[in-house]
Structure formats: structure tokens, C-alpha cells
Coordinates of C-alpha atoms and ligand atoms in Angstrom, one line a residue:
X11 CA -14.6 0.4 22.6
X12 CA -11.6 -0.2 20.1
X13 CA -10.5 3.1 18.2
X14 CA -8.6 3.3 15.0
X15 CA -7.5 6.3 13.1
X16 CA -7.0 6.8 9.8
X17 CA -4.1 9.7 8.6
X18 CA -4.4 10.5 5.2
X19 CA -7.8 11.9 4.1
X20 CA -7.2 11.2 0.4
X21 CA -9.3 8.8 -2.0
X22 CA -7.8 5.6 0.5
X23 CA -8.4 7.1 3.6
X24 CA -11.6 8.3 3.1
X25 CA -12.7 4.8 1.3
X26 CA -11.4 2.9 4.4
X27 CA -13.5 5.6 6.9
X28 CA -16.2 4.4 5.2
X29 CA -16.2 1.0 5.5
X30 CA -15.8 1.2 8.7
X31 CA -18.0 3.6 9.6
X32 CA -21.0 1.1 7.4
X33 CA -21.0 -1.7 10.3
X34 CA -22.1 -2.1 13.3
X35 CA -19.2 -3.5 15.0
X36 CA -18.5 -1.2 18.1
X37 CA -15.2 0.7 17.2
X38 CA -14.5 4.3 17.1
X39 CA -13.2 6.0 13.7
X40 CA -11.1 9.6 13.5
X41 CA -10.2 10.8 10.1
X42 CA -7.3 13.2 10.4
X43 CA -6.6 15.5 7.7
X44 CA -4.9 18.9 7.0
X45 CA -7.9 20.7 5.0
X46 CA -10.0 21.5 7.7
X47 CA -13.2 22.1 5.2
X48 CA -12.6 19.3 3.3
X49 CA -12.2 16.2 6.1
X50 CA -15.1 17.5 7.8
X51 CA -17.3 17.4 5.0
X52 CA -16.1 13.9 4.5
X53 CA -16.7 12.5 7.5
X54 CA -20.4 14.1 7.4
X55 CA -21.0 12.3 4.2
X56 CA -19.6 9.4 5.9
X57 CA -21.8 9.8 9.2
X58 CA -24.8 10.8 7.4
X59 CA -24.7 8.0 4.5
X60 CA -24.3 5.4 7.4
X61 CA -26.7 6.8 9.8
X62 CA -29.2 6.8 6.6
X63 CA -28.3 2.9 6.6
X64 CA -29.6 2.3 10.0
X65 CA -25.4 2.1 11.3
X66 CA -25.1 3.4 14.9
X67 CA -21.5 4.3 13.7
X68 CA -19.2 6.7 15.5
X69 CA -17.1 8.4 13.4
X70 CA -15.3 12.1 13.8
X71 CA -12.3 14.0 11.9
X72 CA -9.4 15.7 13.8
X73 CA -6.4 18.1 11.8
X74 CA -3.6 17.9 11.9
X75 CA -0.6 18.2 9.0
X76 CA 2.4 15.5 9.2
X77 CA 5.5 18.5 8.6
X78 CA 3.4 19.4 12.1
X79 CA 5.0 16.2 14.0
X80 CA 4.3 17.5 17.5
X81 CA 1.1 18.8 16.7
X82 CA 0.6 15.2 15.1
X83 CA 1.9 13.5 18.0
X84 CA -0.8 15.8 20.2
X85 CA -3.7 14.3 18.0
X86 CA -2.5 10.9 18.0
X87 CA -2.2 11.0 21.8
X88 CA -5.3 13.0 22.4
X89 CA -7.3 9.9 21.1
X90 CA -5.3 6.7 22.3
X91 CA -6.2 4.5 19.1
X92 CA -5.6 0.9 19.2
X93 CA -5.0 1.0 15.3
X94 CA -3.3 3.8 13.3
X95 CA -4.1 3.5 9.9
X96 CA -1.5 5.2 7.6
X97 CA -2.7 6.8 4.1
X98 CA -0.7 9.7 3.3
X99 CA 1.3 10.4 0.2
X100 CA 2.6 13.2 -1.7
X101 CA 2.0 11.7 -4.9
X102 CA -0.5 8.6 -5.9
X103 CA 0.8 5.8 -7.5
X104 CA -2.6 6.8 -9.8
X105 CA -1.5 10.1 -10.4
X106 CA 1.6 9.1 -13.7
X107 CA -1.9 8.0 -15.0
X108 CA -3.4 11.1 -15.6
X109 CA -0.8 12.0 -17.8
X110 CA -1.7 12.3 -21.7
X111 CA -0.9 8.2 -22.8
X112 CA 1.7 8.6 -24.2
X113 CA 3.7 10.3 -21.8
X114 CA 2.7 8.6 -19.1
X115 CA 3.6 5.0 -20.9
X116 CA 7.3 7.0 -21.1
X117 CA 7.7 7.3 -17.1
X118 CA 5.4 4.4 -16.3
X119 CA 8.6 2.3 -17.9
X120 CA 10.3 3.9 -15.1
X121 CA 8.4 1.4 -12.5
X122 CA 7.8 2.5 -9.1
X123 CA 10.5 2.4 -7.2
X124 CA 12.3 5.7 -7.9
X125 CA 9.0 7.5 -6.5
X126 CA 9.7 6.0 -3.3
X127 CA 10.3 9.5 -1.5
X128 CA 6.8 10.5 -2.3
X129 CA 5.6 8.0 0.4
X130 CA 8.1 7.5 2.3
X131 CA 8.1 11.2 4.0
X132 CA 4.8 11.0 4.9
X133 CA 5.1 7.7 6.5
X134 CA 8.4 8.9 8.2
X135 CA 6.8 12.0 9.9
X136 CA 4.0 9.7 10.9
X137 CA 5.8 7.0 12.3
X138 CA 7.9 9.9 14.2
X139 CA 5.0 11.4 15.5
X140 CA 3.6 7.9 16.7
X141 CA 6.9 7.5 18.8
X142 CA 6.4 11.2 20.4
X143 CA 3.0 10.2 21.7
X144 CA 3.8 7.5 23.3
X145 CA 1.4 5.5 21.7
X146 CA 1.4 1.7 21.6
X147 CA -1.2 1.3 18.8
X148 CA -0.5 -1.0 15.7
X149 CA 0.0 1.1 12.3
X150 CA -0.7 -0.3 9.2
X151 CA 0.5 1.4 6.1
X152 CA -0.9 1.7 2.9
X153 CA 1.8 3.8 1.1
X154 CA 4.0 1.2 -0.9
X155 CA 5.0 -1.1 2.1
X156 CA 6.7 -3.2 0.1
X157 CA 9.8 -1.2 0.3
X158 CA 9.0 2.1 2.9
X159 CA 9.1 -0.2 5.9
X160 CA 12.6 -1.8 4.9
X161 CA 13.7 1.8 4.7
X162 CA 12.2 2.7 8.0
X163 CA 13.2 -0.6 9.7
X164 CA 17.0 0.7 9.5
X165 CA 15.8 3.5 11.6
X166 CA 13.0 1.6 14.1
X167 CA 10.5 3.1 12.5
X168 CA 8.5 0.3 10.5
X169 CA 4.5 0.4 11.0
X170 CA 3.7 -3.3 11.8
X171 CA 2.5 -4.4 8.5
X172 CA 1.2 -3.0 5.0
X173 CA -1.7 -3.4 3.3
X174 CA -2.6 -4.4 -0.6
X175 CA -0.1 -4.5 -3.5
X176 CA -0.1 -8.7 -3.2
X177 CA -3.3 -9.0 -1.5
X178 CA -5.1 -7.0 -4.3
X179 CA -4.8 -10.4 -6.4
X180 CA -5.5 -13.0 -3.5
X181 CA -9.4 -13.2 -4.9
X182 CA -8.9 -13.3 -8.7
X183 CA -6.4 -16.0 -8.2
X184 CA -9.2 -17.8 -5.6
X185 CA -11.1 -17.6 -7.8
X186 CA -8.8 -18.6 -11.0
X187 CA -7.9 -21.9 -9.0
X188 CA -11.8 -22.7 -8.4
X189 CA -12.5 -22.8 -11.8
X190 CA -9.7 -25.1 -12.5
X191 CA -10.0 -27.3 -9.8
X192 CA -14.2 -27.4 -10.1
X193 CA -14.8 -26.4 -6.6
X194 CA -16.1 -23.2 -5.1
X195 CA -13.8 -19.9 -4.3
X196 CA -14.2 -20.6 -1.0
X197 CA -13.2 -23.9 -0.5
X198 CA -9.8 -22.7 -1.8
X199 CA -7.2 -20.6 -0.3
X200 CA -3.6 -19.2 -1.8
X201 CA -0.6 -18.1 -0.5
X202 CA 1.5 -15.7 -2.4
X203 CA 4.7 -13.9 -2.0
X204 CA 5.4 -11.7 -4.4
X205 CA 6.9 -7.3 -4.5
X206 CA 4.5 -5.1 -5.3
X207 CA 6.5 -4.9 -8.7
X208 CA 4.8 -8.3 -9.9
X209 CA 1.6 -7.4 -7.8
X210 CA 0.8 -4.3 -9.8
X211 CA 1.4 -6.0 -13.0
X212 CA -0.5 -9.8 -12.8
X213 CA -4.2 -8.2 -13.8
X214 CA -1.9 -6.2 -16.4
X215 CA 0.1 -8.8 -18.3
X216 CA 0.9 -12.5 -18.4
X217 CA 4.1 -12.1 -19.2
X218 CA 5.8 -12.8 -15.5
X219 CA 8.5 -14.2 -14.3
X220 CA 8.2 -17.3 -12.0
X221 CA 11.2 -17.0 -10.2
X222 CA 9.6 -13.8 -9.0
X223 CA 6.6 -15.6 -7.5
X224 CA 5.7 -18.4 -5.0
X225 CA 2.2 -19.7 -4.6
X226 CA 0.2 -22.5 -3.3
X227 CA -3.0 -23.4 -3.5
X228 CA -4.4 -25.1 -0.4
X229 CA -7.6 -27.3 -1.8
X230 CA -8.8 -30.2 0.4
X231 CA -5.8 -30.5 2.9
X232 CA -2.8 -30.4 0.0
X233 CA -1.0 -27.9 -2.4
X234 CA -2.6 -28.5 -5.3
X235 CA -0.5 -25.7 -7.3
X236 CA 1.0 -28.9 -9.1
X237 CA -2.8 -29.6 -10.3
X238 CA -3.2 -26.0 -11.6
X239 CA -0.1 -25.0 -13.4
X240 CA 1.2 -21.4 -12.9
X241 CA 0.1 -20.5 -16.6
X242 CA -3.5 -21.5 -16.6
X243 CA -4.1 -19.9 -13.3
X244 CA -2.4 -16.5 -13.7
X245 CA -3.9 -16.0 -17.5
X246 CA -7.0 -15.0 -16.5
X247 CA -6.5 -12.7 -14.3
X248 CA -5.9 -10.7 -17.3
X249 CA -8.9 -11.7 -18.9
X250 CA -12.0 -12.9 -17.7
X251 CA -11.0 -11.7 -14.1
X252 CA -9.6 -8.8 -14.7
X253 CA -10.8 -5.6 -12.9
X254 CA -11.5 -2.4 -13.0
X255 CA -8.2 -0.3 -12.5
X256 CA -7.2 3.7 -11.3
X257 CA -9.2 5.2 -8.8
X258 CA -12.3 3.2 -8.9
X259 CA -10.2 0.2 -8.7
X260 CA -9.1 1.4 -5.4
X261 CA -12.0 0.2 -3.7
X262 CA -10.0 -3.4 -3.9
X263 CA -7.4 -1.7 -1.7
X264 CA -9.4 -0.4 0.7
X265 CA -11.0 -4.3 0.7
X266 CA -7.5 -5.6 1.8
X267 CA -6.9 -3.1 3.9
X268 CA -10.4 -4.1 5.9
X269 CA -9.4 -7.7 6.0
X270 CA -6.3 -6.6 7.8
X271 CA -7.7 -3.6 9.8
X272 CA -11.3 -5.6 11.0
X273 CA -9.1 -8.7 12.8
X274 CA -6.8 -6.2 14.6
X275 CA -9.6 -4.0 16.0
X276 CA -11.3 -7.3 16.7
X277 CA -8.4 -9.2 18.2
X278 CA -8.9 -12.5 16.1
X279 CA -6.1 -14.3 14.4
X280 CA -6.7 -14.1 10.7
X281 CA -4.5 -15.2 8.1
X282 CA -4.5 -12.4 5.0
X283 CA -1.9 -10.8 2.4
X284 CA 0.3 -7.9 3.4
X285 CA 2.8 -6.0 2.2
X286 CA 6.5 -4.8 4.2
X287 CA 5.4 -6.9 7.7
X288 CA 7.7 -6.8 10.4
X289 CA 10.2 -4.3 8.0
X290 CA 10.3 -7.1 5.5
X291 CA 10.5 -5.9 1.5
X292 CA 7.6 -7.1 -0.8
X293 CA 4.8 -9.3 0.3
X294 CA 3.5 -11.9 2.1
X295 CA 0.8 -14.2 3.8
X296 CA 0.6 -13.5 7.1
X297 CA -1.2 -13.4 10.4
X298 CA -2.6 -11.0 12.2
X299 CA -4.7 -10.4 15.3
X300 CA -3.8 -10.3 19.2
X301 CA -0.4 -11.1 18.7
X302 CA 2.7 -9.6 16.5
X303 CA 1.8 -10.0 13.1
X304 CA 4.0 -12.9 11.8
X305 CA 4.7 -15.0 8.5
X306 CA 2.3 -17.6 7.2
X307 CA 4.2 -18.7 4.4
X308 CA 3.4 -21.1 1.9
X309 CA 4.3 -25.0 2.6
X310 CA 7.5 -25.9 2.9
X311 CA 9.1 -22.5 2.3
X312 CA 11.3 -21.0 4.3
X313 CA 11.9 -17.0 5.4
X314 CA 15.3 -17.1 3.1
X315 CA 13.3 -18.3 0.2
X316 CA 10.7 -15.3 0.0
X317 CA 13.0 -13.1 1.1
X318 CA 15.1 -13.7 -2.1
X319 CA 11.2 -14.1 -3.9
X320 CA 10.5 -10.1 -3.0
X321 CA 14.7 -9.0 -3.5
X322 CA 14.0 -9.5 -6.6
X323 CA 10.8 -8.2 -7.4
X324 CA 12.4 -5.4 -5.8
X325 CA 15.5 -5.0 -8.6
X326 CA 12.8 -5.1 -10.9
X327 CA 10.6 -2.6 -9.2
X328 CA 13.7 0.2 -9.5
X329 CA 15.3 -0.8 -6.2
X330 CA 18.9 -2.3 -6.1
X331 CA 19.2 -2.5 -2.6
X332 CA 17.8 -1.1 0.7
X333 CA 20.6 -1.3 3.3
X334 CA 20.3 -1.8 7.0
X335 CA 20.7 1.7 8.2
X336 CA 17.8 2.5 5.2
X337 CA 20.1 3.8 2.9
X338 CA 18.4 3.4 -0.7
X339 CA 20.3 2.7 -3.6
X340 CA 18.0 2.7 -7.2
X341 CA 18.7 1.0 -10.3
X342 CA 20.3 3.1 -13.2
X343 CA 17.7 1.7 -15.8
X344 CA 14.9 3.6 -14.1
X345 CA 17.0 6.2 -13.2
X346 CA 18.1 6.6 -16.6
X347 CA 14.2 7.0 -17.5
X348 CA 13.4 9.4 -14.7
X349 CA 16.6 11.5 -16.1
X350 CA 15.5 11.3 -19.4
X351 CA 11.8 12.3 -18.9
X352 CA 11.9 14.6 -16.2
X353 CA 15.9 15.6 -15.5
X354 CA 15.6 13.8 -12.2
X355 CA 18.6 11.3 -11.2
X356 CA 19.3 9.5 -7.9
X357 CA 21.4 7.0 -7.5
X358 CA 22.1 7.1 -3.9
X359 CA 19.3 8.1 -1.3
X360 CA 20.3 8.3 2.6
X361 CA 17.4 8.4 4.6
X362 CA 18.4 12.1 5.6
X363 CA 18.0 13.1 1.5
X364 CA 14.4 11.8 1.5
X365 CA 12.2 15.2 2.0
X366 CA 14.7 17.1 -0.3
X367 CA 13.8 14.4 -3.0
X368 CA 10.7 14.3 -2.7
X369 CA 10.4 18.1 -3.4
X370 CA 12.7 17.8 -6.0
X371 CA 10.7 14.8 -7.8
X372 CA 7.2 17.1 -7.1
X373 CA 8.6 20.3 -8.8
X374 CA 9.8 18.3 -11.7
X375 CA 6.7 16.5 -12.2
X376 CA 5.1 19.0 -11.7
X377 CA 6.5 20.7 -15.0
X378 CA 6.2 17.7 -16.9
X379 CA 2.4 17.8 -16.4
X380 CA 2.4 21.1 -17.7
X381 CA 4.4 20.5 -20.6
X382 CA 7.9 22.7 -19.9
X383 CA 10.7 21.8 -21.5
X384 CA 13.4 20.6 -18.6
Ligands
NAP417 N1 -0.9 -0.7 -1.2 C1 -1.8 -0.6 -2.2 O1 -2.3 -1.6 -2.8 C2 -2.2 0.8 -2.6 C3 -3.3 1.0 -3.4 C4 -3.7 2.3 -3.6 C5 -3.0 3.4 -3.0 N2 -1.9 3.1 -2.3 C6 -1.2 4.1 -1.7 O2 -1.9 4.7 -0.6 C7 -1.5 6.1 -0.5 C8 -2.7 7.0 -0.5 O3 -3.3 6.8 -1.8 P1 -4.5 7.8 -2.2 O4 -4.9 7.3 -3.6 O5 -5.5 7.9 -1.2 O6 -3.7 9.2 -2.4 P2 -4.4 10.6 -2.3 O7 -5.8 10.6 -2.7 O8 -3.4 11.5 -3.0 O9 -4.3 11.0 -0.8 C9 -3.1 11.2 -0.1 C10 -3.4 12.0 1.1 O10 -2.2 12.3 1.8 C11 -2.4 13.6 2.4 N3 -1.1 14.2 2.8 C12 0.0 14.4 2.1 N4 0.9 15.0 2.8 C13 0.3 15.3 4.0 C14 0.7 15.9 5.2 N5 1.9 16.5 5.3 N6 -0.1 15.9 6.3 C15 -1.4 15.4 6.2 N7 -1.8 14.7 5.1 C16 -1.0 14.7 4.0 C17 -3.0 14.4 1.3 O11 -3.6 15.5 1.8 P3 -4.0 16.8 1.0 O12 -5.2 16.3 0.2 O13 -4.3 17.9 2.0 O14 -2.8 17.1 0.0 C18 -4.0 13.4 0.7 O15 -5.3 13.6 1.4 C19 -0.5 6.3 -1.6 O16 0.8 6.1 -1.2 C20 -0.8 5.3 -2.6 O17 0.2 5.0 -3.6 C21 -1.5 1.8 -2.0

């Protein structure tokens, strides 16, 4: 029997338990957590609402806190999963948007690039802890792949392949093309590369910038992108197609993350949307299954081309440049915010500076929240 674990028992990793845990496909699920009460309450709910549904899942929680690596490492060994499935953060992407509006719209100008350290220590200790086991499972990543796996690359540390960010929009945009076209969603399929700067913002506004963006449509044997027209197809995604966003919207993640998670634990090729594969920064199409998980890009495009696609999605994401020994260096623009808002400023981030900024951006957001003046 295939087993998969999930680390990070948050609103993701709880949503992802569950899905799997409502089938019947034979794999084994552990949920590992560091609130002992709390995960094993979850997974009960999760057994129990499953088992109530006639699902002969199996499905159990182990603990075990990431600043623990060895004790990590002894959990992730102890169960020999075929997939790890990676999502731990110390701070949400949601969590800016629980701020009062105003202030929030303030540091949401900021983009999401300077909170990289919030996910990238998690995934860091994870990844580290993956290596002490010895274990030769595949780990997918939920925490903003786009640019943590180029940063852990420089260290041989990237999880295979992320989940969401571009894939979130691969259904709307089916669907978008259908209408135009006159056929069916499923008669059509895209391919998109895009960061997970534009990702986040095509069900928000229209206003994007091509050059940041690649897509075909594959209809009947051909790219009919030419047919569709990039306008009419992104529009309404921010109208008619829009969807519900925050939290609740997060049950659209854990959707992409099954349609990547289902054909590894099954060992079928499948082609989907993922974010930071093999180290790459920002997203692609790409397949997965038996074999390394590899580009699918669209016709006719090369690896340079969508590399230079997500670069700069990237820039515009708070990122000037990730180098090869995952050295970060942000743009001064959302610096400049972060400083202004919460008296954070980080120009230069070695991968060694990581944890410390991460504390350092928690404190001060933390005092933001309650109002104290920096
Ligand atoms: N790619 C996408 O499309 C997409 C979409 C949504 C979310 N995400 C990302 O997915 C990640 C998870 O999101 P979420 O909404 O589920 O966040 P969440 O509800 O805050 O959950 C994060 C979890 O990480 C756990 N964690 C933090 N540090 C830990 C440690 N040292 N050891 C063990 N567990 C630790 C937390 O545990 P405690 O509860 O004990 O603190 C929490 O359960 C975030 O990075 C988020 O931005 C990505």
C-alpha cells in the first residue's frame, strides 16, 4: 500500500488529509503536527466523517515539530512514505488579510515576496529532516514554491515540485476558453506559465501584463490561443468566473494539490500545473507520475523562454534575484513598503539569515496587528 504524509496540520494540510482520506483508493495517510490535542482531533474528524461515508480509509496523525529535525527525521523514517506532502508555514499568505482594510491594502502593496522567510524555514528544516531519514519519497510543497525551491535548490534541498499558485487558475481559464470557442471544458486544455505573482492576481484584476504570461489553448489538435485572444479569455475570470477567495478559497488549493498528489501515489503520468519543479522559480505545466517530474511546456516554447516568463513575475513579486548558492536579494520597492509599515528592511538575505528573519518579520507583524507604534 502507497503512504503519503502530510507535515503541516494547518487549514492546507488538514483540507488535503481529507481528501484523501474520502476515497477508496488504497493508500495510507499520517498527518504530522506539533499540537498533540489538536492533530489528533483532526484526524478523528477526518476518520470518522469518512468512515460515516462508507470509506475504508486509513488515516493516523504522528508529532513531531520541524525546529525538532532529528525527531522529524525519526517520524519521517518510522513510516517510509512514498509521498511527503509539505504544508508548513509560519505565516499564511491569508493571514495580511485579516488585518483591518485598510492596513492590510498598505502591506498587501508590498507583494509577497519579502515574506519569503515565513515559508522558507519551515520547508528548510523539512527538507533537512527528509535527508536525515534517508528517505527516498517525493515531497511536494505547498509553501510558495515558486520561489522557496530556487532558494533551496542552491543548497540540494528542493522538494520535487510545488503545488497551486498557477494551477489555481487552470479551470477558470478551461473553462473561459470553452465558452469562447463553443465547446465543452473538457474538450479543452491550457498550458500556462506564469509566477505566482501574476497567479495570485488573474481572479483579482485584468490589468496584467502579457509579457508576464504564456498560454495555449490545445482545442481539437492545434493552439487555438490565436482564436481566443488573451483579453477575452482572462476577463472573466474576474467576473463571471471569479471565485471565492481567503480561507474558503483554499479548498481550490488543496484541489491542485490532489491532482498532483493522486498521480504520484498512483504512479500514472499526468500532465497538471505546478509551481518551483525541479528548483525552477514560478510555474509551470508539467508531468508527473513514475518518473521525475519534468516540463510540459506549451508548443513551441522553449525552457529559456519561461524561465525569463517566471524571472519576471518574480521582480514583480518582490524578488530581484535568487542566486545559485540561494542567496536572496529583494526589490527596494517592497522593501521600501515593508520599512515603512512595519520598520522591517532586507535587502540581502543569505540562506544562513533566513530563521533570524523570519522571527524578526513575526515580531514586527506581530505589533502591527496590535496596533503599536514601531
Ligand atoms: N501554493 C498555493 O496555491 C497555496 C495556497 C494556499 C496556501 N499556501 C501555502 O501553504 C502553506 C500552508 O498554508 P495554511 O493556510 O494551511 O497555513 P496555516 O493554517 O497557518 O498552517 C500552517 C501550519 O504550519 C505549522 N507549522 C509551523 N511551524 C511548524 C513547525 N516548526 N513544526 C510543525 N508545524 C509547523 C503550523 O503549526 P501550528 O498550528 O502548531 O502553529 C500550522 O499548522 C502556507 O505557506 C501558505 O501560504 C499555498
Amino acid at each position: 500500500m502507497r503512504k503519503i504524509m502530510i507535515i503541516g496540520a494547518g487549514d492546507l494540510g488538514v483540507r488535503v488529509c481529507h481528501e484523501l482520506a474520502h476515497s477508496d483508493r488504497r493508500w495510507e495517510v499520517r498527518l504530522v503536527g506539533r499540537a498533540e490535542d489538536e492533530v489528533r482531533r483532526h484526524v478523528n474528524l477526518i476518520r470518522f466523517s469518512a468512515l460515516q461515508r462508507g470509506y475504508k480509509s486509513r488515516v493516523d496523525h504522528a508529532l513531531a515539530d520541524l525546529d525538532d529535525v532529528d525527531r522529524t527525521a525519526e517520524v519521517i523514517a518510522g513510516f517510509a512514505p512514498d509521498v511527503v506532502f509539505l504544508a508548513a508555514s509560519l505565516q499564511s499568505w491569508w493571514v495580511i488579510g485579516t488585518l483591518p482594510a485598510e492596513r492590510f491594502q498598505r502591506l498587501y502593496a508590498a507583494n509577497f515576496g519579502p515574506w519569503l522567510p515565513m515559508h522558507l524555514v519551515p520547508v528548510h528544516k523539512a527538507m533537512l529532516a527528509v535527508r536525515a531519514a534517508g528517505s527516498g519519497a517525493i515531497v511536494v510543497n505547498a509553501a510558495y514554491p515558486d520561489a522557496v525551491h530556487p532558494v533551496l535548490a542552491g543548497v540540494g534541498l528542493a522538494p520535487h515540485v510545488g503545488i497551486g499558485n498557477v494551477a489555481n487558475n487552470v479551470p477558470a481559464l478551461r473553462c473561459s476558453a470553452a465558452e469562447i470557442l463553443g465547446t465543452a471544458p473538457a474538450e479543452v486544455d491550457v498550458r500556462v506559465v506564469t509566477h505566482h505573482y501574476v497567479s495570485h492576481r488573474l481572479s483579482r484584476t485584468s490589468d496584467i501584463d502579457p509579457s508576464q504570461l504564456r498560454i495555449a489553448i490545445l482545442a481539437g489538435g492545434r493552439d487555438a490561443m490565436p482564436d481566443v485572444g488573451l483579453t477575452p479569455l482572462l476577463k472573466p475570470l474576474t467576473t463571471e468566473y471569479r471565485r471565492t477567495g481567503g480561507l474558503a478559497g483554499q479548498a481550490m488549493t488543496a484541489a491542485s494539490a490532489m491532482s498532483v498528489l493522486v498521480p504520484l501515489l498512483e504512479r500514472r503520468e499526468a500532465v497538471v500545473h505546478a509551481p518551483g519543479p525541479l528548483g525552477l522559480p514560478g510555474g509551470y505545466p508539467v508531468v508527473v507520475g513514475p518518473g521525475p517530474v519534468r516540463l510540459a511546456l506549451p508548443p513551441g516554447m522553449t525552457d529559456e523562454e519561461a524561465l525569463a516568463v517566471n524571472r519576471s513575475g518574480q521582480v514583480e513579486d518582490g524578488i530581484r534575484e535568487i542566486g545559485d548558492d540561494g542567496s536572496v536579494l529583494f526589490e527596494e520597492s517592497a522593501m521600501d513598503v515593508m520599512r515603512r509599515e512595519l520598520g522591517y528592511h532586507c535587502v540581502k538575505m543569505p540562506l544562513s539569515d533566513a530563521e533570524d528573519r523570519a522571527r524578526e518579520l513575526g515580531a514586527r507583524f506581530a505589533r502591527y496587528r496590535e496596533g503599536v507604534p514601531r
